[in-house]
Tab-separated table of C-alpha atoms in Angstrom:
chain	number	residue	atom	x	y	z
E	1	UNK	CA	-18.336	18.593	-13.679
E	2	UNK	CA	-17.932	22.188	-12.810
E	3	UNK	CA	-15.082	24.422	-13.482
E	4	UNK	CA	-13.360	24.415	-10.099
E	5	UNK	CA	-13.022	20.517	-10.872
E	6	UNK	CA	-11.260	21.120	-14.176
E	7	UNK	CA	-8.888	23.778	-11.458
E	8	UNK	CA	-8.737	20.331	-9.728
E	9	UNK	CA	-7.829	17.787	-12.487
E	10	UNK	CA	-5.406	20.157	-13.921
E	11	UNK	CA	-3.656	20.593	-10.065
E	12	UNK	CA	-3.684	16.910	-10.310
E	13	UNK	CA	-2.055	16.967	-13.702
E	14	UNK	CA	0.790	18.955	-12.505
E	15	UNK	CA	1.743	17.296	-9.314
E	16	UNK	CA	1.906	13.907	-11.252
E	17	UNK	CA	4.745	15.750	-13.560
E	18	UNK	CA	6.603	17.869	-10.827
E	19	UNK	CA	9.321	15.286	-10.048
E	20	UNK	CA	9.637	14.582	-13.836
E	21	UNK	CA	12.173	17.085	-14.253
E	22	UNK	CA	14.082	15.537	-11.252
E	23	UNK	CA	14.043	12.260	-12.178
E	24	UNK	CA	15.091	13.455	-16.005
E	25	UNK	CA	18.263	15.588	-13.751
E	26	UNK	CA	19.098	12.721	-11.709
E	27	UNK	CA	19.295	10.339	-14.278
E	28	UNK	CA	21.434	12.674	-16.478
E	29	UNK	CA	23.877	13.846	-13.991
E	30	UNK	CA	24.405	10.547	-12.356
E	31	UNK	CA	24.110	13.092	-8.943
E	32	UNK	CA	21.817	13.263	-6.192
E	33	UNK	CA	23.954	14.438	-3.347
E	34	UNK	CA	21.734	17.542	-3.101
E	35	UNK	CA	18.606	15.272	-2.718
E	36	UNK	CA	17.460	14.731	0.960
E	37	UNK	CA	16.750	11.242	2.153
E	38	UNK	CA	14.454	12.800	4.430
E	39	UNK	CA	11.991	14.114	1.807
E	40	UNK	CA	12.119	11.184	-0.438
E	41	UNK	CA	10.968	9.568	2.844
E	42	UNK	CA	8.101	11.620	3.843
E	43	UNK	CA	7.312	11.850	-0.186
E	44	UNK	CA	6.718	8.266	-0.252
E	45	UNK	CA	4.596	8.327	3.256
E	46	UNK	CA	2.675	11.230	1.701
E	47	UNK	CA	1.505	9.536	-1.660
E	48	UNK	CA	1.111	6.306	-0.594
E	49	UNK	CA	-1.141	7.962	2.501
E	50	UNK	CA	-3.165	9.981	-0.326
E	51	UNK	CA	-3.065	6.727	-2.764
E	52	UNK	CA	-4.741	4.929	-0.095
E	53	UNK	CA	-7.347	7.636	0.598
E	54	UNK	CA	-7.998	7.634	-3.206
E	55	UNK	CA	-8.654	4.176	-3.483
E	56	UNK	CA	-10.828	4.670	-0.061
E	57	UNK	CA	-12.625	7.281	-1.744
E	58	UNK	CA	-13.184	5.757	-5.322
E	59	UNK	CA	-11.543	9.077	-6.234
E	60	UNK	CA	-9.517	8.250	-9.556
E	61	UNK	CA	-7.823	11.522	-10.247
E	62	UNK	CA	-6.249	11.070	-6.870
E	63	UNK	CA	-5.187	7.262	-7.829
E	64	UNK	CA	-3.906	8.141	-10.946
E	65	UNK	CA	-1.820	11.356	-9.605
E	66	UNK	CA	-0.460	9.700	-6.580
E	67	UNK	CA	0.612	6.467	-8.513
E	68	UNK	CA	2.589	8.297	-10.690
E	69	UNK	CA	4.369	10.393	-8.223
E	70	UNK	CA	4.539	7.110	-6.094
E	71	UNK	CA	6.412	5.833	-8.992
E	72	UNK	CA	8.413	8.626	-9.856
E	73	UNK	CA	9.401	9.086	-5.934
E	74	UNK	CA	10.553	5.646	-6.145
E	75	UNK	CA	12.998	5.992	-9.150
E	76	UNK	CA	14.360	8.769	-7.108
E	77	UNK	CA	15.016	6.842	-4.294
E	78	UNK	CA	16.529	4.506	-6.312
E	79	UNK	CA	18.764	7.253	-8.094
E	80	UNK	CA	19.614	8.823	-4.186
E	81	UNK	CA	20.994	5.262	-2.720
E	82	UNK	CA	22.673	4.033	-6.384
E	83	UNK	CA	24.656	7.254	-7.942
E	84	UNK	CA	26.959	8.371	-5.048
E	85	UNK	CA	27.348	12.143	-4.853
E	86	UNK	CA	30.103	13.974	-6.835
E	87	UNK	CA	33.060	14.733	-4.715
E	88	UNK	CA	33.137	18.271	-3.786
A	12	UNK	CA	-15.978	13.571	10.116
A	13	UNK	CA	-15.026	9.653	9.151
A	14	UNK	CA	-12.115	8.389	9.652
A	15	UNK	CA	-10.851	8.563	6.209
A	16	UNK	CA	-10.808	11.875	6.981
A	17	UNK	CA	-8.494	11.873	9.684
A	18	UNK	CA	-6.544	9.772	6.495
A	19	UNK	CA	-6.673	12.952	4.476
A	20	UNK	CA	-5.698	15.169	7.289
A	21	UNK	CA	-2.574	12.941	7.993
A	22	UNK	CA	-2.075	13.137	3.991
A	23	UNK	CA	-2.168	16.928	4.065
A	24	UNK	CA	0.000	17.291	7.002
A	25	UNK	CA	2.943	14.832	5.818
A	26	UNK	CA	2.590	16.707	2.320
A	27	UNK	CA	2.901	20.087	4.168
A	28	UNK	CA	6.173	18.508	5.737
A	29	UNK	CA	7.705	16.836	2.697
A	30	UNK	CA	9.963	19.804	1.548
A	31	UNK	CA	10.922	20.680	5.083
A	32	UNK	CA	14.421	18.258	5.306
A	33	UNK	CA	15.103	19.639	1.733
A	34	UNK	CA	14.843	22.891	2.632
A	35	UNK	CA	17.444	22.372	5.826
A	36	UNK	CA	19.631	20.198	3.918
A	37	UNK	CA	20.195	22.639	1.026
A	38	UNK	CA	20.574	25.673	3.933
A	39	UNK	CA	23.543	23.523	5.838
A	40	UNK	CA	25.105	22.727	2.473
A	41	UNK	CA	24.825	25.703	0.768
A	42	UNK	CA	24.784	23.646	-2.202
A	43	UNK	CA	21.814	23.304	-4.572
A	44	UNK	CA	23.322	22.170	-7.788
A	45	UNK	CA	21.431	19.201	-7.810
A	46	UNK	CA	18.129	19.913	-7.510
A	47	UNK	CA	15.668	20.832	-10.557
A	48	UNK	CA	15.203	24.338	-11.664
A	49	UNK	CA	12.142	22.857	-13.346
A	50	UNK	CA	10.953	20.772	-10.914
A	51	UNK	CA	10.337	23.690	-8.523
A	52	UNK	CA	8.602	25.884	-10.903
A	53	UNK	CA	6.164	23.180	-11.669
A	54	UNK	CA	5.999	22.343	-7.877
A	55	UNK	CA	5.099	26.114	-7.611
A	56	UNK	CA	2.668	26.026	-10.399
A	57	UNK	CA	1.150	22.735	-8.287
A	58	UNK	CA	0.424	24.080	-5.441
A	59	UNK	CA	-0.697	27.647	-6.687
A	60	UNK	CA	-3.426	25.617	-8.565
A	61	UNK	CA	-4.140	23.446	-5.480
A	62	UNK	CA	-3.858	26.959	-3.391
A	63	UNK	CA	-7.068	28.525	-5.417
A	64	UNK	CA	-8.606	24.886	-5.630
A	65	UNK	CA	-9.033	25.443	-1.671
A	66	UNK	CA	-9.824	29.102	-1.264
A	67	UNK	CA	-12.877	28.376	-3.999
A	68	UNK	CA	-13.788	25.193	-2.429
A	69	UNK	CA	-13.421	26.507	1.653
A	70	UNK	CA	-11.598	23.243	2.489
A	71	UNK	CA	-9.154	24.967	4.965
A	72	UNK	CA	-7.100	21.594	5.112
A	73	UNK	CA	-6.341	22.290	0.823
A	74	UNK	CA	-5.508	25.849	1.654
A	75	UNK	CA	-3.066	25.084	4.752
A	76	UNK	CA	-0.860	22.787	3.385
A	77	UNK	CA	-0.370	24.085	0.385
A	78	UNK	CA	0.240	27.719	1.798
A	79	UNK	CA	2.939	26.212	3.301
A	80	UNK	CA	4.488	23.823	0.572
A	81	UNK	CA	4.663	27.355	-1.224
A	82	UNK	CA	6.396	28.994	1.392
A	83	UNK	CA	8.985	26.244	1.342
A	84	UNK	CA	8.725	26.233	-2.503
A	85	UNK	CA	9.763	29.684	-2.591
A	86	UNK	CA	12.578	29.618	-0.382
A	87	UNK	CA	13.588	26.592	-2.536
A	88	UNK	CA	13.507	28.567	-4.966
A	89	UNK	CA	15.587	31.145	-3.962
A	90	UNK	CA	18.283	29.304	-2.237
A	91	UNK	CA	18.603	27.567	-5.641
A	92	UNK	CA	19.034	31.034	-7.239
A	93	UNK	CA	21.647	32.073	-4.291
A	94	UNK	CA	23.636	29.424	-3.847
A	95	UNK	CA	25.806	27.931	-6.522
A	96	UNK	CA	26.564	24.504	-6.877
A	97	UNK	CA	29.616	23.211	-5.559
A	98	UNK	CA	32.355	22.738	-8.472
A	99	UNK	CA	32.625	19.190	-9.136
């Protein structure tokens, strides 16, 4: 491997933990009115379009990544329909 | 280019998308309060890495989309700085 793939497994490593911190929000709060259907939408197009490309492509970094935030993006989406929005 | 390829570029354009309804939703709201503080820094940290990933590797597709999931990271960003979350 050269370096610029290390660049690569390490971009990989932080998209798989960027909606952590939501999730970990979401779930504490009990709120997602601020959350837009739309991207949780097009999120779950987007990794299940890359997820599919990865498995096309033997590539397992991209898998890996995009079945986690598949996962994650999922949990949201759970979160956005179940916890109603605070009244405001 | 194969047509897995055209998969990619479909992946790159709905991730270059994905923050766009988030984006509008928090400008017509004004409200913020539920998204994570540390979910856009990583995001920004993400596609920064994924940024340099593109510019060393010349894949203009890489460098595109996430040129402009930064732009929309940073005004993310901001509005989440600017606009206070609705009292609940």
């Amino acid at each position: 491997m050269q370096w610029i793939d290390y660049v690569g497994l390490f971009g990989a490593f932080l998209s798989s933990v960027t909606f952590v911190p939501q999730v970990y929000k979401a779930w504490q709060t009990r709120s997602t009115g601020d959350l837009s259907y739309w991207m949780l939408l097009i999120l779950l197009g987007n990794v299940s379009t890359w997820l599919f490309y990865g498995i096309v492509k033997k590539d397992l970094a991209i898998i890996i990544a995009n079945a986690i935030i598949l996962s994650l993006a999922l949990i949201l989406l759970y979160f956005k329909i179940t916890f109603k929005s605070k009244p405001s």
